[in-house]
PDB file of C-alpha atoms in Angstrom:
ATOM      1  CA  MET A   1    -174.922  65.625 -58.689  1.00 48.00           C
ATOM      2  CA  SER A   2    -176.956  68.124 -56.697  1.00 55.00           C
ATOM      3  CA  ASP A   3    -175.484  71.172 -54.982  1.00 64.00           C
ATOM      4  CA  ASP A   4    -177.663  70.550 -51.917  1.00 74.00           C
ATOM      5  CA  PRO A   5    -175.749  70.217 -48.646  1.00 80.00           C
ATOM      6  CA  LEU A   6    -174.757  66.638 -48.000  1.00 85.00           C
ATOM      7  CA  GLN A   7    -175.317  65.105 -44.566  1.00 87.00           C
ATOM      8  CA  VAL A   8    -172.071  63.560 -43.372  1.00 91.00           C
ATOM      9  CA  ARG A   9    -170.823  61.751 -40.307  1.00 92.00           C
ATOM     10  CA  MET A  10    -167.286  61.858 -39.007  1.00 95.00           C
ATOM     11  CA  ARG A  11    -165.323  58.915 -37.717  1.00 94.00           C
ATOM     12  CA  PRO A  12    -161.649  58.346 -36.905  1.00 94.00           C
ATOM     13  CA  LEU A  13    -159.409  57.535 -39.858  1.00 93.00           C
ATOM     14  CA  ALA A  14    -158.487  53.839 -39.821  1.00 90.00           C
ATOM     15  CA  SER A  15    -155.749  51.990 -41.686  1.00 87.00           C
ATOM     16  CA  SER A  16    -158.502  50.334 -43.763  1.00 89.00           C
ATOM     17  CA  ASP A  17    -159.221  53.836 -45.177  1.00 90.00           C
ATOM     18  CA  PHE A  18    -155.663  54.410 -46.442  1.00 89.00           C
ATOM     19  CA  ASP A  19    -156.255  53.249 -50.019  1.00 88.00           C
ATOM     20  CA  ARG A  20    -159.236  55.595 -50.456  1.00 90.00           C
ATOM     21  CA  VAL A  21    -157.526  58.533 -48.740  1.00 90.00           C
ATOM     22  CA  LEU A  22    -154.423  58.086 -50.891  1.00 89.00           C
ATOM     23  CA  GLU A  23    -156.616  57.929 -53.990  1.00 89.00           C
ATOM     24  CA  LEU A  24    -158.183  61.242 -52.968  1.00 91.00           C
ATOM     25  CA  GLU A  25    -154.759  62.720 -52.125  1.00 86.00           C
ATOM     26  CA  ARG A  26    -153.497  62.002 -55.662  1.00 86.00           C
ATOM     27  CA  GLU A  27    -156.726  63.327 -57.205  1.00 87.00           C
ATOM     28  CA  LEU A  28    -156.650  66.548 -55.203  1.00 84.00           C
ATOM     29  CA  PHE A  29    -152.966  67.260 -54.706  1.00 79.00           C
ATOM     30  CA  GLY A  30    -151.238  65.585 -57.652  1.00 77.00           C
ATOM     31  CA  PRO A  31    -147.722  64.177 -57.742  1.00 68.00           C
ATOM     32  CA  GLY A  32    -146.732  65.675 -54.371  1.00 69.00           C
ATOM     33  CA  ALA A  33    -149.441  63.675 -52.555  1.00 74.00           C
ATOM     34  CA  TRP A  34    -148.676  61.543 -49.542  1.00 78.00           C
ATOM     35  CA  THR A  35    -147.610  57.929 -49.896  1.00 82.00           C
ATOM     36  CA  TYR A  36    -148.947  54.986 -47.888  1.00 82.00           C
ATOM     37  CA  GLY A  37    -145.879  55.065 -45.612  1.00 85.00           C
ATOM     38  CA  MET A  38    -146.136  58.829 -45.070  1.00 84.00           C
ATOM     39  CA  LEU A  39    -149.805  58.517 -44.144  1.00 82.00           C
ATOM     40  CA  ALA A  40    -149.131  55.617 -41.771  1.00 84.00           C
ATOM     41  CA  ASP A  41    -146.302  57.554 -40.090  1.00 86.00           C
ATOM     42  CA  GLU A  42    -148.465  60.658 -39.852  1.00 83.00           C
ATOM     43  CA  LEU A  43    -151.387  58.804 -38.312  1.00 82.00           C
ATOM     44  CA  ALA A  44    -149.089  57.209 -35.739  1.00 84.00           C
ATOM     45  CA  GLY A  45    -147.389  60.517 -34.874  1.00 86.00           C
ATOM     46  CA  LEU A  46    -147.653  62.066 -31.439  1.00 89.00           C
ATOM     47  CA  GLY A  47    -150.422  64.663 -31.187  1.00 93.00           C
ATOM     48  CA  ARG A  48    -152.105  63.652 -34.463  1.00 95.00           C
ATOM     49  CA  TRP A  49    -155.876  63.364 -34.954  1.00 95.00           C
ATOM     50  CA  TYR A  50    -157.449  62.330 -38.271  1.00 95.00           C
ATOM     51  CA  VAL A  51    -161.067  61.871 -39.336  1.00 96.00           C
ATOM     52  CA  VAL A  52    -162.930  60.818 -42.453  1.00 96.00           C
ATOM     53  CA  ALA A  53    -166.334  62.010 -43.681  1.00 95.00           C
ATOM     54  CA  GLU A  54    -168.957  59.609 -44.981  1.00 92.00           C
ATOM     55  CA  PRO A  55    -172.487  60.245 -46.248  1.00 88.00           C
ATOM     56  CA  ASP A  56    -175.094  59.990 -43.503  1.00 83.00           C
ATOM     57  CA  GLY A  57    -178.865  59.645 -43.329  1.00 69.00           C
ATOM     58  CA  ILE A  58    -180.679  59.371 -46.644  1.00 60.00           C
ATOM     59  CA  ASP A  59    -177.464  60.181 -48.500  1.00 60.00           C
ATOM     60  CA  ALA A  60    -175.872  57.019 -47.096  1.00 58.00           C
ATOM     61  CA  LEU A  61    -178.700  54.921 -48.565  1.00 59.00           C
ATOM     62  CA  ARG A  62    -177.797  56.129 -52.056  1.00 61.00           C
ATOM     63  CA  TYR A  63    -174.543  54.164 -51.791  1.00 52.00           C
ATOM     64  CA  GLY A  64    -176.124  50.831 -50.857  1.00 50.00           C
ATOM     65  CA  PHE A  65    -176.621  49.032 -47.583  1.00 39.00           C
ATOM     66  CA  GLY A  66    -173.429  48.575 -45.606  1.00 50.00           C
ATOM     67  CA  ALA A  67    -171.308  50.778 -47.875  1.00 56.00           C
ATOM     68  CA  ARG A  68    -168.992  53.173 -46.061  1.00 60.00           C
ATOM     69  CA  PRO A  69    -167.583  55.446 -48.763  1.00 85.00           C
ATOM     70  CA  VAL A  70    -164.989  57.960 -47.640  1.00 92.00           C
ATOM     71  CA  ILE A  71    -165.763  61.241 -49.368  1.00 93.00           C
ATOM     72  CA  GLY A  72    -163.453  63.469 -47.341  1.00 95.00           C
ATOM     73  CA  TYR A  73    -160.708  63.434 -44.741  1.00 95.00           C
ATOM     74  CA  ALA A  74    -158.862  65.856 -42.489  1.00 96.00           C
ATOM     75  CA  GLY A  75    -155.974  65.822 -40.067  1.00 95.00           C
ATOM     76  CA  LEU A  76    -154.748  67.872 -37.160  1.00 96.00           C
ATOM     77  CA  TRP A  77    -151.483  68.128 -35.255  1.00 96.00           C
ATOM     78  CA  PHE A  78    -151.376  69.550 -31.724  1.00 96.00           C
ATOM     79  CA  ASP A  79    -148.124  70.401 -29.960  1.00 89.00           C
ATOM     80  CA  GLY A  80    -149.562  71.336 -26.563  1.00 89.00           C
ATOM     81  CA  ASP A  81    -150.300  74.969 -27.441  1.00 90.00           C
ATOM     82  CA  VAL A  82    -151.030  75.473 -31.136  1.00 96.00           C
ATOM     83  CA  ALA A  83    -152.928  73.148 -33.464  1.00 97.00           C
ATOM     84  CA  GLN A  84    -152.174  72.852 -37.160  1.00 96.00           C
ATOM     85  CA  VAL A  85    -154.332  71.577 -40.017  1.00 96.00           C
ATOM     86  CA  MET A  86    -152.187  68.904 -41.658  1.00 92.00           C
ATOM     87  CA  THR A  87    -154.576  68.086 -44.500  1.00 90.00           C
ATOM     88  CA  LEU A  88    -158.176  68.559 -45.555  1.00 93.00           C
ATOM     89  CA  GLY A  89    -159.646  67.091 -48.714  1.00 93.00           C
ATOM     90  CA  THR A  90    -163.056  66.440 -50.226  1.00 93.00           C
ATOM     91  CA  ALA A  91    -163.692  64.240 -53.258  1.00 92.00           C
ATOM     92  CA  ARG A  92    -164.184  66.526 -56.252  1.00 90.00           C
ATOM     93  CA  GLU A  93    -167.731  65.298 -56.920  1.00 88.00           C
ATOM     94  CA  TYR A  94    -168.783  66.401 -53.396  1.00 89.00           C
ATOM     95  CA  GLN A  95    -167.028  69.767 -53.267  1.00 90.00           C
ATOM     96  CA  GLY A  96    -169.375  72.657 -52.666  1.00 90.00           C
ATOM     97  CA  ARG A  97    -171.811  70.472 -50.700  1.00 92.00           C
ATOM     98  CA  GLY A  98    -170.630  71.277 -47.164  1.00 94.00           C
ATOM     99  CA  VAL A  99    -168.247  68.339 -46.671  1.00 95.00           C
ATOM    100  CA  GLY A 100    -165.163  70.559 -46.381  1.00 95.00           C
ATOM    101  CA  ARG A 101    -167.035  72.832 -43.975  1.00 96.00           C
ATOM    102  CA  ALA A 102    -167.999  69.853 -41.786  1.00 97.00           C
ATOM    103  CA  LEU A 103    -164.424  68.555 -41.793  1.00 97.00           C
ATOM    104  CA  LEU A 104    -162.995  71.959 -40.892  1.00 98.00           C
ATOM    105  CA  GLN A 105    -165.579  72.355 -38.118  1.00 97.00           C
ATOM    106  CA  ALA A 106    -164.478  68.972 -36.712  1.00 97.00           C
ATOM    107  CA  LEU A 107    -160.856  70.198 -36.666  1.00 98.00           C
ATOM    108  CA  VAL A 108    -161.830  73.484 -34.988  1.00 98.00           C
ATOM    109  CA  ASP A 109    -163.930  71.648 -32.405  1.00 97.00           C
ATOM    110  CA  ARG A 110    -161.096  69.207 -31.662  1.00 97.00           C
ATOM    111  CA  SER A 111    -158.613  72.082 -31.354  1.00 97.00           C
ATOM    112  CA  ARG A 112    -160.874  73.753 -28.812  1.00 96.00           C
ATOM    113  CA  GLN A 113    -161.277  70.484 -26.885  1.00 96.00           C
ATOM    114  CA  LEU A 114    -157.479  70.311 -26.703  1.00 96.00           C
ATOM    115  CA  ARG A 115    -157.436  73.936 -25.483  1.00 96.00           C
ATOM    116  CA  ALA A 116    -155.252  75.092 -28.360  1.00 97.00           C
ATOM    117  CA  THR A 117    -154.784  78.853 -28.453  1.00 96.00           C
ATOM    118  CA  SER A 118    -154.798  79.025 -32.244  1.00 97.00           C
ATOM    119  CA  LEU A 119    -155.155  76.920 -35.367  1.00 97.00           C
ATOM    120  CA  LEU A 120    -152.658  77.269 -38.233  1.00 96.00           C
ATOM    121  CA  LEU A 121    -152.653  76.063 -41.827  1.00 94.00           C
ATOM    122  CA  GLU A 122    -151.050  76.549 -45.217  1.00 91.00           C
ATOM    123  CA  VAL A 123    -153.092  76.755 -48.416  1.00 90.00           C
ATOM    124  CA  ALA A 124    -152.074  77.309 -52.026  1.00 87.00           C
ATOM    125  CA  THR A 125    -152.426  80.964 -52.989  1.00 89.00           C
ATOM    126  CA  ASP A 126    -154.448  80.001 -56.078  1.00 89.00           C
ATOM    127  CA  ASN A 127    -157.018  77.860 -54.191  1.00 87.00           C
ATOM    128  CA  GLU A 128    -159.799  80.435 -53.999  1.00 91.00           C
ATOM    129  CA  HIS A 129    -162.428  77.947 -52.815  1.00 90.00           C
ATOM    130  CA  ALA A 130    -160.323  76.878 -49.812  1.00 91.00           C
ATOM    131  CA  LEU A 131    -159.330  80.476 -49.062  1.00 94.00           C
ATOM    132  CA  ALA A 132    -163.012  81.458 -48.937  1.00 94.00           C
ATOM    133  CA  LEU A 133    -163.805  78.521 -46.636  1.00 95.00           C
ATOM    134  CA  TYR A 134    -160.996  79.380 -44.222  1.00 96.00           C
ATOM    135  CA  ALA A 135    -161.861  83.092 -44.232  1.00 96.00           C
ATOM    136  CA  SER A 136    -165.493  82.244 -43.400  1.00 96.00           C
ATOM    137  CA  PHE A 137    -164.222  80.498 -40.253  1.00 97.00           C
ATOM    138  CA  GLY A 138    -162.167  83.529 -39.211  1.00 96.00           C
ATOM    139  CA  PHE A 139    -158.713  82.509 -40.436  1.00 97.00           C
ATOM    140  CA  GLU A 140    -156.438  85.457 -41.191  1.00 96.00           C
ATOM    141  CA  ARG A 141    -153.616  85.481 -43.722  1.00 94.00           C
ATOM    142  CA  LEU A 142    -150.225  85.886 -42.075  1.00 94.00           C
ATOM    143  CA  GLY A 143    -147.878  85.724 -45.037  1.00 88.00           C
ATOM    144  CA  ILE A 144    -146.726  83.725 -48.046  1.00 88.00           C
ATOM    145  CA  ARG A 145    -144.370  80.745 -48.114  1.00 77.00           C
ATOM    146  CA  LYS A 146    -142.646  80.819 -51.486  1.00 73.00           C
ATOM    147  CA  ARG A 147    -142.548  77.557 -53.471  1.00 53.00           C
ATOM    148  CA  TYR A 148    -144.002  75.670 -50.466  1.00 62.00           C
ATOM    149  CA  TYR A 149    -145.907  73.041 -52.444  1.00 57.00           C
ATOM    150  CA  GLN A 150    -143.505  70.703 -54.247  1.00 52.00           C
ATOM    151  CA  PRO A 151    -142.870  69.613 -56.950  1.00 51.00           C
ATOM    152  CA  GLU A 152    -145.154  72.307 -58.451  1.00 61.00           C
ATOM    153  CA  ASP A 153    -143.285  75.202 -56.751  1.00 64.00           C
ATOM    154  CA  LYS A 154    -146.615  76.739 -55.707  1.00 72.00           C
ATOM    155  CA  ASP A 155    -146.736  79.489 -53.127  1.00 83.00           C
ATOM    156  CA  ALA A 156    -148.890  79.059 -50.026  1.00 86.00           C
ATOM    157  CA  TYR A 157    -150.554  81.453 -47.637  1.00 91.00           C
ATOM    158  CA  THR A 158    -149.981  80.770 -43.971  1.00 92.00           C
ATOM    159  CA  MET A 159    -153.196  81.396 -42.065  1.00 95.00           C
ATOM    160  CA  ARG A 160    -154.158  81.552 -38.410  1.00 97.00           C
ATOM    161  CA  MET A 161    -157.404  81.369 -36.459  1.00 97.00           C
ATOM    162  CA  ASP A 162    -157.363  82.677 -32.886  1.00 96.00           C
ATOM    163  CA  LEU A 163    -159.307  80.112 -30.869  1.00 95.00           C
ATOM    164  CA  ARG A 164    -159.479  82.359 -27.820  1.00 89.00           C
ATOM    165  CA  ALA A 165    -161.538  84.984 -29.658  1.00 70.00           C
ATOM    166  CA  SER A 166    -164.797  83.044 -30.031  1.00 58.00           C
ATOM    167  CA  SER A 167    -166.272  79.682 -29.140  1.00 51.00           C
ATOM    168  CA  THR A 168    -168.364  79.391 -32.312  1.00 49.00           C
ATOM    169  CA  GLY A 169    -167.267  78.177 -35.724  1.00 48.00           C
ATOM    170  CA  GLY A 170    -167.645  80.064 -38.974  1.00 48.00           C
ATOM    171  CA  HIS A 171    -170.980  80.274 -40.668  1.00 44.00           C
ATOM    172  CA  GLY A 172    -170.157  81.547 -44.172  1.00 42.00           C
ATOM    173  CA  ASP A 173    -171.402  80.073 -47.447  1.00 38.00           C
ATOM    174  CA  ALA A 174    -168.178  78.640 -48.906  1.00 39.00           C
ATOM    175  CA  ALA A 175    -167.465  74.899 -49.147  1.00 41.00           C
TER     176      ALA A 175
END
C-alpha cells in the first residue's frame, strides 16, 4: 500500500457501521475495546457526535462500485463548554496516509461549531504516532493518568487544545 495521502469523506456513524467499527476497535485497542452495547449506548448518549471515514474520489473506485468501506472512525462528547475526544481510530493498513488527521480535523471543526472552549483527550503514553498527531494540532500534555487503559494497565497522557487560541487546525506531518 502506498504512503500517499488518501482522499477520504466523512459521514455520520450509523448502526450499520457497528460491526466494522468494533472490528477496528479490537484490532487497534485489544481486549479492552468497546462492545456492541457500549458503542450503541455511546452513540445514543447526550452530546455525542461520531463520524466514519471512507475512501473518496479515485481511492473509492479501488474498492469497487457501491462499496462503502469504513477505514476510520472518531467520536466526540460535548458537555456545553468543553469537548472531549472519545475515540479515534484508523485501520492499520491506512495509518500514515492522513486518515487520522482528517478525522481529528473533523472533531476540531465540530468542537468549534459547538463553541467549545477546549478539546480534551487521553492517549497512551507509548503511542508516539498519536502523540505526534495531537501535538501537530496544538494539543498540550497536562499530566499522566496512571493505569488508565485497562486491562493492560497502561498509562495515558491527558491533553488539551485551547480552541479560543486559533481558528485554524494543525498542519504538521504526522498521521
